[in-house]
C-alpha cells in the first residue's frame, strides 16, 4: 500500500489538510454565491425583458460552478505547493 518515498502523515498534517479542504470548500461556495448574486441577482429582483432575464440567469448558472471549481483548485494547489517554512517563526529562504 505504501509506495516508494511515501511516508505516513502525522495527526497535525492530517488536521491541516482537513482544515484546508474545509476552507477551500467554504470559500468556494461563498465566492460562487456572491458571483451568482451579482450576475443573476438583477434578473431575480427586477422585472427585466425576457431575453435579458434569460441571459443573466444562464450566465450566473454557468459562472457560479466555474468559479467554485477554480477557487477550490487554486486554494488546494497553493496549500500543496506552499507548505510551511522550514524554521517556525522564520520565512523560508526562497521567499
PDB file of N, CA, C and O in Angstrom, residues 35-79:
ATOM      1  N   UNK A  35     -20.857  35.686  -6.698  1.00  0.00           N
ATOM      2  CA  UNK A  35     -20.840  35.885  -8.148  1.00  0.00           C
ATOM      3  C   UNK A  35     -22.229  35.663  -8.736  1.00  0.00           C
ATOM      4  O   UNK A  35     -22.685  36.456  -9.568  1.00  0.00           O
ATOM      5  N   UNK A  36     -22.910  34.601  -8.318  1.00  0.00           N
ATOM      6  CA  UNK A  36     -24.251  34.348  -8.826  1.00  0.00           C
ATOM      7  C   UNK A  36     -25.186  35.498  -8.466  1.00  0.00           C
ATOM      8  O   UNK A  36     -25.966  35.950  -9.302  1.00  0.00           O
ATOM      9  N   UNK A  37     -25.092  35.977  -7.233  1.00  0.00           N
ATOM     10  CA  UNK A  37     -25.934  37.100  -6.825  1.00  0.00           C
ATOM     11  C   UNK A  37     -25.658  38.359  -7.617  1.00  0.00           C
ATOM     12  O   UNK A  37     -26.580  39.094  -7.972  1.00  0.00           O
ATOM     13  N   UNK A  38     -24.386  38.597  -7.914  1.00  0.00           N
ATOM     14  CA  UNK A  38     -24.033  39.798  -8.667  1.00  0.00           C
ATOM     15  C   UNK A  38     -24.486  39.715 -10.120  1.00  0.00           C
ATOM     16  O   UNK A  38     -24.943  40.705 -10.696  1.00  0.00           O
ATOM     17  N   UNK A  39     -24.385  38.524 -10.710  1.00  0.00           N
ATOM     18  CA  UNK A  39     -24.735  38.377 -12.126  1.00  0.00           C
ATOM     19  C   UNK A  39     -26.233  38.155 -12.301  1.00  0.00           C
ATOM     20  O   UNK A  39     -26.879  38.818 -13.116  1.00  0.00           O
ATOM     21  N   UNK A  40     -26.796  37.215 -11.567  1.00  0.00           N
ATOM     22  CA  UNK A  40     -28.194  36.851 -11.764  1.00  0.00           C
ATOM     23  C   UNK A  40     -29.141  37.604 -10.835  1.00  0.00           C
ATOM     24  O   UNK A  40     -30.356  37.554 -11.037  1.00  0.00           O
ATOM     25  N   UNK A  41     -28.609  38.274  -9.843  1.00  0.00           N
ATOM     26  CA  UNK A  41     -29.452  38.994  -8.899  1.00  0.00           C
ATOM     27  C   UNK A  41     -30.408  39.988  -9.526  1.00  0.00           C
ATOM     28  O   UNK A  41     -31.597  40.001  -9.172  1.00  0.00           O
ATOM     29  N   UNK A  42     -29.949  40.807 -10.440  1.00  0.00           N
ATOM     30  CA  UNK A  42     -30.877  41.756 -11.063  1.00  0.00           C
ATOM     31  C   UNK A  42     -32.067  41.066 -11.753  1.00  0.00           C
ATOM     32  O   UNK A  42     -33.188  41.569 -11.709  1.00  0.00           O
ATOM     33  N   UNK A  43     -31.820  39.914 -12.353  1.00  0.00           N
ATOM     34  CA  UNK A  43     -32.923  39.195 -13.009  1.00  0.00           C
ATOM     35  C   UNK A  43     -33.908  38.652 -11.982  1.00  0.00           C
ATOM     36  O   UNK A  43     -35.097  38.507 -12.273  1.00  0.00           O
ATOM     37  N   UNK A  44     -33.423  38.348 -10.782  1.00  0.00           N
ATOM     38  CA  UNK A  44     -34.300  37.818  -9.747  1.00  0.00           C
ATOM     39  C   UNK A  44     -35.036  38.922  -8.992  1.00  0.00           C
ATOM     40  O   UNK A  44     -36.130  38.710  -8.479  1.00  0.00           O
ATOM     41  N   UNK A  45     -34.424  40.094  -8.913  1.00  0.00           N
ATOM     42  CA  UNK A  45     -35.013  41.188  -8.136  1.00  0.00           C
ATOM     43  C   UNK A  45     -35.891  42.130  -8.956  1.00  0.00           C
ATOM     44  O   UNK A  45     -36.856  42.689  -8.440  1.00  0.00           O
ATOM     45  N   UNK A  46     -35.525  42.331 -10.200  1.00  0.00           N
ATOM     46  CA  UNK A  46     -36.223  43.314 -11.026  1.00  0.00           C
ATOM     47  C   UNK A  46     -36.886  42.628 -12.214  1.00  0.00           C
ATOM     48  O   UNK A  46     -36.515  41.540 -12.612  1.00  0.00           O
ATOM     49  N   UNK A  47     -37.843  43.309 -12.758  1.00  0.00           N
ATOM     50  CA  UNK A  47     -38.503  42.807 -13.958  1.00  0.00           C
ATOM     51  C   UNK A  47     -37.695  43.282 -15.167  1.00  0.00           C
ATOM     52  O   UNK A  47     -37.675  44.467 -15.494  1.00  0.00           O
ATOM     53  N   UNK A  48     -37.016  42.342 -15.792  1.00  0.00           N
ATOM     54  CA  UNK A  48     -36.204  42.634 -16.966  1.00  0.00           C
ATOM     55  C   UNK A  48     -36.894  42.083 -18.201  1.00  0.00           C
ATOM     56  O   UNK A  48     -37.772  41.215 -18.100  1.00  0.00           O
ATOM     57  N   UNK A  49     -36.483  42.558 -19.364  1.00  0.00           N
ATOM     58  CA  UNK A  49     -37.009  41.942 -20.587  1.00  0.00           C
ATOM     59  C   UNK A  49     -36.675  40.443 -20.597  1.00  0.00           C
ATOM     60  O   UNK A  49     -35.641  40.036 -20.047  1.00  0.00           O
ATOM     61  N   UNK A  50     -37.525  39.621 -21.182  1.00  0.00           N
ATOM     62  CA  UNK A  50     -37.319  38.164 -21.130  1.00  0.00           C
ATOM     63  C   UNK A  50     -35.938  37.708 -21.590  1.00  0.00           C
ATOM     64  O   UNK A  50     -35.333  36.833 -20.962  1.00  0.00           O
ATOM     65  N   UNK A  51     -35.425  38.293 -22.654  1.00  0.00           N
ATOM     66  CA  UNK A  51     -34.111  37.883 -23.154  1.00  0.00           C
ATOM     67  C   UNK A  51     -33.012  38.239 -22.151  1.00  0.00           C
ATOM     68  O   UNK A  51     -32.134  37.414 -21.855  1.00  0.00           O
ATOM     69  N   UNK A  52     -33.052  39.437 -21.600  1.00  0.00           N
ATOM     70  CA  UNK A  52     -32.042  39.859 -20.618  1.00  0.00           C
ATOM     71  C   UNK A  52     -32.122  38.996 -19.361  1.00  0.00           C
ATOM     72  O   UNK A  52     -31.095  38.601 -18.802  1.00  0.00           O
ATOM     73  N   UNK A  53     -33.333  38.669 -18.932  1.00  0.00           N
ATOM     74  CA  UNK A  53     -33.501  37.823 -17.757  1.00  0.00           C
ATOM     75  C   UNK A  53     -32.918  36.430 -18.000  1.00  0.00           C
ATOM     76  O   UNK A  53     -32.200  35.884 -17.166  1.00  0.00           O
ATOM     77  N   UNK A  54     -33.194  35.890 -19.166  1.00  0.00           N
ATOM     78  CA  UNK A  54     -32.694  34.557 -19.518  1.00  0.00           C
ATOM     79  C   UNK A  54     -31.170  34.543 -19.596  1.00  0.00           C
ATOM     80  O   UNK A  54     -30.509  33.633 -19.065  1.00  0.00           O
ATOM     81  N   UNK A  55     -30.598  35.565 -20.210  1.00  0.00           N
ATOM     82  CA  UNK A  55     -29.143  35.631 -20.375  1.00  0.00           C
ATOM     83  C   UNK A  55     -28.446  35.786 -19.027  1.00  0.00           C
ATOM     84  O   UNK A  55     -27.461  35.093 -18.744  1.00  0.00           O
ATOM     85  N   UNK A  56     -28.946  36.663 -18.164  1.00  0.00           N
ATOM     86  CA  UNK A  56     -28.285  36.867 -16.876  1.00  0.00           C
ATOM     87  C   UNK A  56     -28.404  35.635 -15.981  1.00  0.00           C
ATOM     88  O   UNK A  56     -27.446  35.275 -15.307  1.00  0.00           O
ATOM     89  N   UNK A  57     -29.551  34.989 -15.981  1.00  0.00           N
ATOM     90  CA  UNK A  57     -29.699  33.773 -15.180  1.00  0.00           C
ATOM     91  C   UNK A  57     -28.779  32.660 -15.674  1.00  0.00           C
ATOM     92  O   UNK A  57     -28.106  31.995 -14.889  1.00  0.00           O
ATOM     93  N   UNK A  58     -28.745  32.458 -16.965  1.00  0.00           N
ATOM     94  CA  UNK A  58     -27.882  31.396 -17.510  1.00  0.00           C
ATOM     95  C   UNK A  58     -26.408  31.721 -17.323  1.00  0.00           C
ATOM     96  O   UNK A  58     -25.602  30.826 -17.059  1.00  0.00           O
ATOM     97  N   UNK A  59     -26.050  32.978 -17.453  1.00  0.00           N
ATOM     98  CA  UNK A  59     -24.659  33.367 -17.222  1.00  0.00           C
ATOM     99  C   UNK A  59     -24.270  33.092 -15.778  1.00  0.00           C
ATOM    100  O   UNK A  59     -23.191  32.548 -15.497  1.00  0.00           O
ATOM    101  N   UNK A  60     -25.146  33.438 -14.853  1.00  0.00           N
ATOM    102  CA  UNK A  60     -24.888  33.157 -13.441  1.00  0.00           C
ATOM    103  C   UNK A  60     -24.784  31.666 -13.165  1.00  0.00           C
ATOM    104  O   UNK A  60     -23.938  31.213 -12.404  1.00  0.00           O
ATOM    105  N   UNK A  61     -25.655  30.871 -13.819  1.00  0.00           N
ATOM    106  CA  UNK A  61     -25.636  29.419 -13.625  1.00  0.00           C
ATOM    107  C   UNK A  61     -24.407  28.760 -14.239  1.00  0.00           C
ATOM    108  O   UNK A  61     -24.010  27.676 -13.820  1.00  0.00           O
ATOM    109  N   UNK A  62     -23.796  29.397 -15.207  1.00  0.00           N
ATOM    110  CA  UNK A  62     -22.564  28.862 -15.811  1.00  0.00           C
ATOM    111  C   UNK A  62     -21.342  29.322 -15.020  1.00  0.00           C
ATOM    112  O   UNK A  62     -20.435  28.525 -14.747  1.00  0.00           O
ATOM    113  N   UNK A  63     -21.322  30.584 -14.631  1.00  0.00           N
ATOM    114  CA  UNK A  63     -20.140  31.132 -13.965  1.00  0.00           C
ATOM    115  C   UNK A  63     -19.992  30.672 -12.508  1.00  0.00           C
ATOM    116  O   UNK A  63     -18.870  30.501 -12.030  1.00  0.00           O
ATOM    117  N   UNK A  64     -21.095  30.464 -11.812  1.00  0.00           N
ATOM    118  CA  UNK A  64     -21.008  30.075 -10.397  1.00  0.00           C
ATOM    119  C   UNK A  64     -20.276  28.746 -10.201  1.00  0.00           C
ATOM    120  O   UNK A  64     -19.333  28.678  -9.403  1.00  0.00           O
ATOM    121  N   UNK A  65     -20.639  27.670 -10.906  1.00  0.00           N
ATOM    122  CA  UNK A  65     -19.872  26.428 -10.733  1.00  0.00           C
ATOM    123  C   UNK A  65     -18.430  26.555 -11.214  1.00  0.00           C
ATOM    124  O   UNK A  65     -17.522  25.945 -10.642  1.00  0.00           O
ATOM    125  N   UNK A  66     -18.226  27.363 -12.238  1.00  0.00           N
ATOM    126  CA  UNK A  66     -16.868  27.569 -12.741  1.00  0.00           C
ATOM    127  C   UNK A  66     -15.997  28.246 -11.695  1.00  0.00           C
ATOM    128  O   UNK A  66     -14.876  27.796 -11.425  1.00  0.00           O
ATOM    129  N   UNK A  67     -16.505  29.300 -11.068  1.00  0.00           N
ATOM    130  CA  UNK A  67     -15.712  29.984 -10.043  1.00  0.00           C
ATOM    131  C   UNK A  67     -15.534  29.084  -8.823  1.00  0.00           C
ATOM    132  O   UNK A  67     -14.495  29.133  -8.161  1.00  0.00           O
ATOM    133  N   UNK A  68     -16.518  28.230  -8.533  1.00  0.00           N
ATOM    134  CA  UNK A  68     -16.384  27.269  -7.445  1.00  0.00           C
ATOM    135  C   UNK A  68     -15.188  26.358  -7.692  1.00  0.00           C
ATOM    136  O   UNK A  68     -14.329  26.186  -6.827  1.00  0.00           O
ATOM    137  N   UNK A  69     -15.122  25.766  -8.875  1.00  0.00           N
ATOM    138  CA  UNK A  69     -14.020  24.857  -9.196  1.00  0.00           C
ATOM    139  C   UNK A  69     -12.673  25.566  -9.204  1.00  0.00           C
ATOM    140  O   UNK A  69     -11.685  25.046  -8.676  1.00  0.00           O
ATOM    141  N   UNK A  70     -12.628  26.744  -9.785  1.00  0.00           N
ATOM    142  CA  UNK A  70     -11.372  27.497  -9.843  1.00  0.00           C
ATOM    143  C   UNK A  70     -10.888  27.832  -8.434  1.00  0.00           C
ATOM    144  O   UNK A  70      -9.702  27.694  -8.120  1.00  0.00           O
ATOM    145  N   UNK A  71     -11.802  28.221  -7.558  1.00  0.00           N
ATOM    146  CA  UNK A  71     -11.419  28.579  -6.186  1.00  0.00           C
ATOM    147  C   UNK A  71     -10.916  27.369  -5.406  1.00  0.00           C
ATOM    148  O   UNK A  71      -9.893  27.440  -4.729  1.00  0.00           O
ATOM    149  N   UNK A  72     -11.624  26.243  -5.513  1.00  0.00           N
ATOM    150  CA  UNK A  72     -11.199  25.036  -4.794  1.00  0.00           C
ATOM    151  C   UNK A  72      -9.814  24.605  -5.271  1.00  0.00           C
ATOM    152  O   UNK A  72      -8.916  24.336  -4.462  1.00  0.00           O
ATOM    153  N   UNK A  73      -9.639  24.538  -6.575  1.00  0.00           N
ATOM    154  CA  UNK A  73      -8.351  24.094  -7.121  1.00  0.00           C
ATOM    155  C   UNK A  73      -7.237  25.054  -6.732  1.00  0.00           C
ATOM    156  O   UNK A  73      -6.160  24.623  -6.310  1.00  0.00           O
ATOM    157  N   UNK A  74      -7.484  26.358  -6.829  1.00  0.00           N
ATOM    158  CA  UNK A  74      -6.413  27.314  -6.520  1.00  0.00           C
ATOM    159  C   UNK A  74      -6.016  27.254  -5.041  1.00  0.00           C
ATOM    160  O   UNK A  74      -4.833  27.330  -4.716  1.00  0.00           O
ATOM    161  N   UNK A  75      -6.982  27.101  -4.142  1.00  0.00           N
ATOM    162  CA  UNK A  75      -6.656  27.023  -2.720  1.00  0.00           C
ATOM    163  C   UNK A  75      -5.874  25.747  -2.426  1.00  0.00           C
ATOM    164  O   UNK A  75      -4.861  25.769  -1.721  1.00  0.00           O
ATOM    165  N   UNK A  76      -6.323  24.622  -2.968  1.00  0.00           N
ATOM    166  CA  UNK A  76      -5.657  23.358  -2.672  1.00  0.00           C
ATOM    167  C   UNK A  76      -4.277  23.259  -3.319  1.00  0.00           C
ATOM    168  O   UNK A  76      -3.352  22.710  -2.724  1.00  0.00           O
ATOM    169  N   UNK A  77      -4.109  23.811  -4.508  1.00  0.00           N
ATOM    170  CA  UNK A  77      -2.789  23.799  -5.153  1.00  0.00           C
ATOM    171  C   UNK A  77      -1.831  24.689  -4.375  1.00  0.00           C
ATOM    172  O   UNK A  77      -0.677  24.327  -4.155  1.00  0.00           O
ATOM    173  N   UNK A  78      -2.320  25.839  -3.938  1.00  0.00           N
ATOM    174  CA  UNK A  78      -1.466  26.741  -3.157  1.00  0.00           C
ATOM    175  C   UNK A  78      -1.063  26.087  -1.843  1.00  0.00           C
ATOM    176  O   UNK A  78       0.077  26.203  -1.404  1.00  0.00           O
ATOM    177  N   UNK A  79      -1.976  25.361  -1.218  1.00  0.00           N
ATOM    178  CA  UNK A  79      -1.656  24.671   0.037  1.00  0.00           C
ATOM    179  C   UNK A  79      -0.630  23.578  -0.204  1.00  0.00           C
ATOM    180  O   UNK A  79       0.343  23.457   0.531  1.00  0.00           O
TER     181      UNK A  79
END
